[in-house]
Amino acid sequence: MTITLRDVAEASGVSISTVSRILDERTPTSTSATAQRVRAVADELGYRRNVFASNLRRGATGTIGVLVPRLTDAVMALMFEAIERAARQRGHFAVVATCGDDPDEERKATETLLDRGVDGVVLATARIDDGLPASLRERNVPHVLVLRTDRVSPSSLGDDETGGYLAVRHLIDLGHRDIGIVTGPWFTSSGRDRRAGAERAAAEAGIALAEERILAVGYGLDHGIDAGNRLLDGADRPTAIFAANDNLALGILTVAQNRGLTPGRDLSLVGYNDIPLVAQLPVPLTSVRTPFDQIATTAMEILLAPAEGAPTRLAMPTLIPRGSTGHVS
């Protein structure tokens, strides 16, 4: 036997509309005596909200499509989990697709999500001058960009310029002047903005960063290993490196340790995003923490309650100093 809103209303002694409002997970939870009684009756009767029927009445599916480059990347996995939690709090279900940071696959995956009737899409894949967000804007498809932005579409991301500044300012405060910078791909706003912040910190301190010490690579562990080999070969190596994500930092850390360099003593190293693993390393990694939950919550606000214009909302990162950085020797 299916328990309906009418059954709960009759047992509670209130109207159907009152029951519907109280049991709607998309609205703030009421703590009134009536609301508590209705929820208790619903639990006792075994009522389950028919999300499909509710969404049909609203002309929606209650699902949000999320596109990330890959879920093997801890940052993207953490971002999706945060989005899933934020969507669930608003009564929506998040589904994820991956595209490997390939523009063609990105378009195909997005169209597949739209074909399945998602109410909107969250993209963690945006490139500078990316054609996909422009296409979504032209078609009036609800969407929001996270972690990266094309600088036009609605976006929720960390303040990457400030994060890069905090990382290099920390190294400068420790006495380092010969600093390597390993950024993400130049087609990403995160890569560009973190470099811009690093350069601002250096300029304020009167330090000229050597161009050969600044590398724009991918965001994978293997890219960090390649960058580490390039920066740490030979005796003329930087005393400190800022890596624009933790995967890069882990790759550089591997190269450093293979060369007998002790992090925090022979080489200072700062990562970015502060994924859980880096605090548990034998020498814990100094990293710039990205507030994933705040970014996700803001993204859902933008997507599900759009305002006029195309806002870019920035969440403030935090530097977490640990053992991988120390005073220049």
CSV table of C-alpha atoms in Angstrom, one decimal:
chain,number,residue,atom,x,y,z
A,1,MET,CA,0.0,0.0,0.0
A,2,THR,CA,1.4,3.4,-1.0
A,3,ILE,CA,1.1,6.1,1.7
A,4,THR,CA,0.2,9.5,0.2
A,5,LEU,CA,0.3,13.1,1.3
A,6,ARG,CA,-3.5,12.8,1.9
A,7,ASP,CA,-2.9,9.9,4.3
A,8,VAL,CA,-0.3,11.9,6.3
A,9,ALA,CA,-2.6,15.0,6.3
A,10,GLU,CA,-5.6,13.1,7.6
A,11,ALA,CA,-3.6,11.4,10.3
A,12,SER,CA,-1.9,14.8,11.3
A,13,GLY,CA,-5.1,16.9,11.2
A,14,VAL,CA,-3.6,19.4,8.8
A,15,SER,CA,-4.1,20.3,5.1
A,16,ILE,CA,-2.3,18.5,2.3
A,17,SER,CA,-0.5,21.7,1.3
A,18,THR,CA,0.8,22.0,4.8
A,19,VAL,CA,2.1,18.4,4.7
A,20,SER,CA,3.7,19.0,1.3
A,21,ARG,CA,5.5,22.1,2.4
A,22,ILE,CA,6.8,20.5,5.6
A,23,LEU,CA,8.1,17.4,3.9
A,24,ASP,CA,9.6,19.2,0.9
A,25,GLU,CA,13.4,18.6,1.4
A,26,ARG,CA,14.1,21.6,-0.9
A,27,THR,CA,12.8,24.0,1.8
A,28,PRO,CA,14.3,25.0,5.1
A,29,THR,CA,13.4,22.5,7.9
A,30,SER,CA,10.7,23.9,10.2
A,31,THR,CA,11.0,23.2,14.0
A,32,SER,CA,7.4,24.1,14.9
A,33,ALA,CA,5.3,21.7,16.8
A,34,THR,CA,3.1,21.1,13.8
A,35,ALA,CA,6.1,20.3,11.6
A,36,GLN,CA,7.5,17.9,14.2
A,37,ARG,CA,4.1,16.2,14.5
A,38,VAL,CA,3.7,15.9,10.7
A,39,ARG,CA,7.2,14.4,10.3
A,40,ALA,CA,6.6,11.9,13.1
A,41,VAL,CA,3.3,10.8,11.5
A,42,ALA,CA,5.0,10.5,8.1
A,43,ASP,CA,7.7,8.3,9.6
A,44,GLU,CA,5.2,6.2,11.5
A,45,LEU,CA,3.1,5.6,8.3
A,46,GLY,CA,6.2,5.0,6.2
A,47,TYR,CA,5.6,7.9,3.8
A,48,ARG,CA,8.2,8.3,1.0
A,49,ARG,CA,8.1,11.4,-1.1
A,50,ASN,CA,7.5,10.6,-4.8
A,51,VAL,CA,10.3,12.7,-6.3
A,52,PHE,CA,9.5,11.6,-9.9
A,53,ALA,CA,5.9,12.7,-9.7
A,54,SER,CA,6.8,16.0,-7.9
A,55,ASN,CA,9.4,16.8,-10.6
A,56,LEU,CA,6.9,16.0,-13.4
A,57,ARG,CA,4.5,18.6,-11.9
A,58,ARG,CA,7.3,21.1,-11.8
A,59,GLY,CA,8.5,20.3,-15.3
A,60,ALA,CA,11.9,19.2,-13.9
A,61,THR,CA,13.8,16.0,-13.2
A,62,GLY,CA,15.5,16.9,-9.9
A,63,THR,CA,18.9,16.0,-11.3
A,64,ILE,CA,22.0,18.0,-11.8
A,65,GLY,CA,24.7,17.0,-14.3
A,66,VAL,CA,28.3,17.5,-13.2
A,67,LEU,CA,31.2,17.3,-15.7
A,68,VAL,CA,34.8,16.9,-14.5
A,69,PRO,CA,38.0,16.0,-16.4
A,70,ARG,CA,38.5,12.8,-14.4
A,71,LEU,CA,37.5,11.2,-11.1
A,72,THR,CA,40.9,9.7,-10.5
A,73,ASP,CA,42.1,13.3,-9.7
A,74,ALA,CA,41.5,13.8,-6.0
A,75,VAL,CA,40.6,17.4,-6.5
A,76,MET,CA,37.8,16.6,-8.9
A,77,ALA,CA,36.5,13.8,-6.7
A,78,LEU,CA,36.4,16.1,-3.7
A,79,MET,CA,34.7,18.7,-5.8
A,80,PHE,CA,32.0,16.3,-7.1
A,81,GLU,CA,31.4,15.0,-3.5
A,82,ALA,CA,30.9,18.6,-2.3
A,83,ILE,CA,28.5,19.3,-5.2
A,84,GLU,CA,26.6,16.1,-4.5
A,85,ARG,CA,26.1,17.1,-0.9
A,86,ALA,CA,25.1,20.7,-1.8
A,87,ALA,CA,22.6,19.4,-4.4
A,88,ARG,CA,21.1,16.9,-2.0
A,89,GLN,CA,20.5,19.6,0.6
A,90,ARG,CA,18.4,21.3,-2.0
A,91,GLY,CA,16.4,18.1,-2.9
A,92,HIS,CA,18.4,17.3,-6.1
A,93,PHE,CA,20.5,14.4,-7.2
A,94,ALA,CA,23.9,14.9,-8.9
A,95,VAL,CA,25.2,12.7,-11.6
A,96,VAL,CA,28.7,12.9,-12.9
A,97,ALA,CA,30.4,12.5,-16.3
A,98,THR,CA,34.0,12.7,-17.2
A,99,CYS,CA,35.7,14.0,-20.4
A,100,GLY,CA,39.5,13.7,-19.8
A,101,ASP,CA,39.9,17.5,-20.4
A,102,ASP,CA,39.2,16.9,-24.1
A,103,PRO,CA,37.0,19.6,-25.6
A,104,ASP,CA,35.2,17.2,-28.0
A,105,GLU,CA,34.5,14.7,-25.2
A,106,GLU,CA,33.4,17.6,-23.0
A,107,ARG,CA,30.7,18.6,-25.6
A,108,LYS,CA,29.6,15.1,-26.1
A,109,ALA,CA,29.3,14.4,-22.3
A,110,THR,CA,27.4,17.6,-21.8
A,111,GLU,CA,24.9,16.8,-24.5
A,112,THR,CA,24.4,13.4,-23.1
A,113,LEU,CA,23.6,14.9,-19.7
A,114,LEU,CA,21.2,17.3,-21.3
A,115,ASP,CA,19.5,14.5,-23.3
A,116,ARG,CA,18.8,12.9,-20.0
A,117,GLY,CA,16.9,15.9,-18.9
A,118,VAL,CA,19.1,17.3,-16.1
A,119,ASP,CA,17.8,20.6,-14.7
A,120,GLY,CA,21.3,22.2,-15.1
A,121,VAL,CA,24.9,21.4,-15.5
A,122,VAL,CA,28.0,22.2,-13.4
A,123,LEU,CA,31.2,22.3,-15.4
A,124,ALA,CA,34.6,21.8,-13.7
A,125,THR,CA,36.2,21.7,-17.2
A,126,ALA,CA,36.1,25.3,-18.4
A,127,ARG,CA,38.9,26.7,-20.6
A,128,ILE,CA,39.8,30.2,-21.4
A,129,ASP,CA,37.9,31.0,-24.7
A,130,ASP,CA,36.0,27.7,-24.2
A,131,GLY,CA,33.2,27.3,-26.8
A,132,LEU,CA,31.0,25.1,-24.6
A,133,PRO,CA,29.9,27.7,-22.0
A,134,ALA,CA,29.2,30.2,-24.8
A,135,SER,CA,27.0,27.6,-26.5
A,136,LEU,CA,25.1,27.0,-23.2
A,137,ARG,CA,24.6,30.7,-22.8
A,138,GLU,CA,23.2,31.0,-26.3
A,139,ARG,CA,20.8,28.2,-25.6
A,140,ASN,CA,19.8,29.5,-22.2
A,141,VAL,CA,20.9,26.2,-20.6
A,142,PRO,CA,21.2,26.7,-16.8
A,143,HIS,CA,24.9,26.2,-16.0
A,144,VAL,CA,27.6,27.2,-13.6
A,145,LEU,CA,31.4,26.8,-13.8
A,146,VAL,CA,33.4,25.6,-10.7
A,147,LEU,CA,37.1,25.7,-9.9
A,148,ARG,CA,37.8,27.2,-13.4
A,149,THR,CA,36.0,30.0,-15.3
A,150,ASP,CA,35.9,31.3,-18.8
A,151,ARG,CA,35.4,34.7,-17.2
A,152,VAL,CA,31.9,35.1,-18.7
A,153,SER,CA,29.5,32.4,-17.5
A,154,PRO,CA,28.3,32.2,-13.9
A,155,SER,CA,31.2,30.8,-11.9
A,156,SER,CA,32.0,29.6,-8.3
A,157,LEU,CA,35.6,29.1,-7.6
A,158,GLY,CA,38.4,29.8,-5.2
A,159,ASP,CA,40.3,33.1,-5.4
A,160,ASP,CA,43.2,31.5,-7.2
A,161,GLU,CA,45.2,34.8,-7.6
A,162,THR,CA,45.1,35.3,-3.8
A,163,GLY,CA,46.0,31.6,-3.3
A,164,GLY,CA,49.1,31.9,-5.5
A,165,TYR,CA,50.1,35.1,-3.7
A,166,LEU,CA,49.8,33.4,-0.3
A,167,ALA,CA,51.9,30.5,-1.4
A,168,VAL,CA,54.8,32.5,-2.7
A,169,ARG,CA,54.5,35.2,0.0
A,170,HIS,CA,55.0,32.3,2.5
A,171,LEU,CA,58.2,31.2,0.8
A,172,ILE,CA,59.5,34.8,0.6
A,173,ASP,CA,58.8,35.3,4.3
A,174,LEU,CA,61.0,32.2,4.9
A,175,GLY,CA,63.9,33.9,3.1
A,176,HIS,CA,63.6,32.3,-0.3
A,177,ARG,CA,64.5,34.3,-3.4
A,178,ASP,CA,65.2,31.6,-6.0
A,179,ILE,CA,61.7,30.2,-6.4
A,180,GLY,CA,60.3,27.8,-9.1
A,181,ILE,CA,56.7,28.0,-10.2
A,182,VAL,CA,54.9,25.1,-11.7
A,183,THR,CA,51.4,26.1,-12.9
A,184,GLY,CA,48.6,24.2,-14.4
A,185,PRO,CA,47.8,24.3,-18.1
A,186,TRP,CA,47.7,27.8,-19.6
A,187,PHE,CA,44.2,27.2,-21.0
A,188,THR,CA,42.8,27.1,-17.4
A,189,SER,CA,42.0,30.2,-15.4
A,190,SER,CA,43.4,28.4,-12.3
A,191,GLY,CA,46.8,28.0,-13.9
A,192,ARG,CA,46.9,31.6,-15.1
A,193,ASP,CA,45.6,33.1,-11.9
A,194,ARG,CA,47.8,31.1,-9.5
A,195,ARG,CA,50.8,32.2,-11.5
A,196,ALA,CA,49.6,35.8,-11.5
A,197,GLY,CA,49.3,35.7,-7.7
A,198,ALA,CA,52.8,34.2,-7.4
A,199,GLU,CA,54.2,36.9,-9.6
A,200,ARG,CA,52.5,39.7,-7.6
A,201,ALA,CA,54.0,38.4,-4.4
A,202,ALA,CA,57.5,38.3,-6.0
A,203,ALA,CA,57.1,41.8,-7.5
A,204,GLU,CA,56.1,43.2,-4.1
A,205,ALA,CA,59.3,41.8,-2.6
A,206,GLY,CA,61.4,43.1,-5.5
A,207,ILE,CA,62.2,39.6,-6.7
A,208,ALA,CA,62.5,38.8,-10.4
A,209,LEU,CA,61.3,35.3,-11.1
A,210,ALA,CA,63.5,33.6,-13.7
A,211,GLU,CA,61.4,32.7,-16.7
A,212,GLU,CA,63.1,29.3,-17.0
A,213,ARG,CA,61.9,28.6,-13.5
A,214,ILE,CA,58.3,29.0,-14.5
A,215,LEU,CA,56.7,25.9,-16.1
A,216,ALA,CA,53.1,25.5,-17.4
A,217,VAL,CA,52.3,21.8,-17.4
A,218,GLY,CA,49.3,19.6,-16.8
A,219,TYR,CA,47.8,18.9,-13.4
A,220,GLY,CA,48.8,15.2,-13.1
A,221,LEU,CA,51.3,13.4,-10.9
A,222,ASP,CA,53.4,12.6,-14.0
A,223,HIS,CA,53.5,16.3,-14.9
A,224,GLY,CA,54.9,17.0,-11.5
A,225,ILE,CA,57.6,14.4,-12.0
A,226,ASP,CA,58.6,15.9,-15.3
A,227,ALA,CA,58.6,19.4,-13.8
A,228,GLY,CA,60.7,18.2,-10.9
A,229,ASN,CA,63.3,16.7,-13.2
A,230,ARG,CA,63.5,19.9,-15.1
A,231,LEU,CA,63.8,22.1,-12.1
A,232,LEU,CA,66.0,19.9,-9.8
A,233,ASP,CA,68.6,18.6,-12.3
A,234,GLY,CA,72.1,19.8,-11.6
A,235,ALA,CA,73.4,22.0,-8.8
A,236,ASP,CA,71.7,25.2,-9.9
A,237,ARG,CA,68.3,24.5,-8.6
A,238,PRO,CA,65.7,26.7,-6.8
A,239,THR,CA,65.6,26.6,-3.1
A,240,ALA,CA,61.8,26.6,-3.1
A,241,ILE,CA,59.0,25.6,-5.5
A,242,PHE,CA,55.3,26.5,-5.6
A,243,ALA,CA,53.3,23.9,-7.4
A,244,ALA,CA,49.8,25.0,-8.4
A,245,ASN,CA,48.2,21.7,-7.3
A,246,ASP,CA,49.0,18.9,-4.9
A,247,ASN,CA,49.4,16.3,-7.6
A,248,LEU,CA,52.2,18.4,-9.1
A,249,ALA,CA,53.7,18.9,-5.6
A,250,LEU,CA,53.7,15.1,-5.0
A,251,GLY,CA,55.4,14.5,-8.3
A,252,ILE,CA,58.1,17.1,-7.4
A,253,LEU,CA,58.4,15.6,-4.0
A,254,THR,CA,59.1,12.2,-5.5
A,255,VAL,CA,61.9,13.6,-7.6
A,256,ALA,CA,63.4,15.6,-4.7
A,257,GLN,CA,63.5,12.5,-2.5
A,258,ASN,CA,65.0,10.4,-5.2
A,259,ARG,CA,67.8,13.0,-5.3
A,260,GLY,CA,68.3,12.8,-1.6
A,261,LEU,CA,66.7,16.2,-0.9
A,262,THR,CA,64.8,16.5,2.4
A,263,PRO,CA,61.6,18.7,2.1
A,264,GLY,CA,61.6,21.6,4.4
A,265,ARG,CA,65.4,21.5,4.7
A,266,ASP,CA,67.0,21.2,1.3
A,267,LEU,CA,63.9,22.3,-0.7
A,268,SER,CA,60.8,24.1,0.4
A,269,LEU,CA,57.7,23.0,-1.4
A,270,VAL,CA,54.1,24.4,-1.4
A,271,GLY,CA,51.2,22.6,-3.1
A,272,TYR,CA,47.6,23.7,-3.7
A,273,ASN,CA,44.1,22.4,-2.8
A,274,ASP,CA,45.2,20.6,0.4
A,275,ILE,CA,43.8,17.2,-0.5
A,276,PRO,CA,43.6,14.9,2.6
A,277,LEU,CA,46.6,12.8,1.7
A,278,VAL,CA,49.2,15.6,1.9
A,279,ALA,CA,48.8,16.1,5.6
A,280,GLN,CA,49.7,12.4,6.2
A,281,LEU,CA,53.0,12.3,4.3
A,282,PRO,CA,56.2,11.6,6.2
A,283,VAL,CA,57.0,15.2,5.7
A,284,PRO,CA,53.5,16.9,5.6
A,285,LEU,CA,53.0,19.2,2.7
A,286,THR,CA,52.4,22.9,3.1
A,287,SER,CA,49.4,23.6,0.8
A,288,VAL,CA,46.8,26.2,0.0
A,289,ARG,CA,43.4,24.9,1.1
A,290,THR,CA,40.5,25.3,-1.4
A,291,PRO,CA,37.1,25.5,0.3
A,292,PHE,CA,35.3,22.9,-1.8
A,293,ASP,CA,32.0,22.9,0.2
A,294,GLN,CA,31.7,26.7,0.1
A,295,ILE,CA,32.3,26.6,-3.7
A,296,ALA,CA,29.7,23.8,-4.1
A,297,THR,CA,27.1,25.6,-2.0
A,298,THR,CA,27.5,28.8,-3.9
A,299,ALA,CA,27.4,26.9,-7.2
A,300,MET,CA,24.0,25.4,-6.3
A,301,GLU,CA,22.7,28.9,-5.3
A,302,ILE,CA,23.7,30.3,-8.7
A,303,LEU,CA,22.4,27.3,-10.6
A,304,LEU,CA,19.0,26.8,-8.8
A,305,ALA,CA,18.2,30.4,-7.9
A,306,PRO,CA,19.8,32.4,-10.7
A,307,ALA,CA,20.0,36.2,-10.4
A,308,GLU,CA,20.4,38.8,-13.0
A,309,GLY,CA,23.7,38.9,-14.8
A,310,ALA,CA,26.5,36.3,-14.7
A,311,PRO,CA,28.1,36.5,-11.3
A,312,THR,CA,31.6,35.1,-10.5
A,313,ARG,CA,31.7,34.3,-6.8
A,314,LEU,CA,35.1,33.8,-5.2
A,315,ALA,CA,35.8,31.7,-2.1
A,316,MET,CA,38.9,32.7,-0.1
A,317,PRO,CA,41.7,30.1,0.1
A,318,THR,CA,43.8,29.5,3.2
A,319,LEU,CA,47.5,28.7,3.5
A,320,ILE,CA,48.2,25.7,5.7
A,321,PRO,CA,51.9,25.7,6.7
A,322,ARG,CA,53.5,22.3,7.4
A,323,GLY,CA,56.9,20.6,7.4
A,324,SER,CA,57.6,20.8,3.7
A,325,THR,CA,58.6,24.5,4.0
A,326,GLY,CA,61.4,26.0,6.1
A,327,HIS,CA,63.8,28.9,6.2
A,328,VAL,CA,66.3,29.1,3.4
A,329,SER,CA,69.6,27.4,4.4
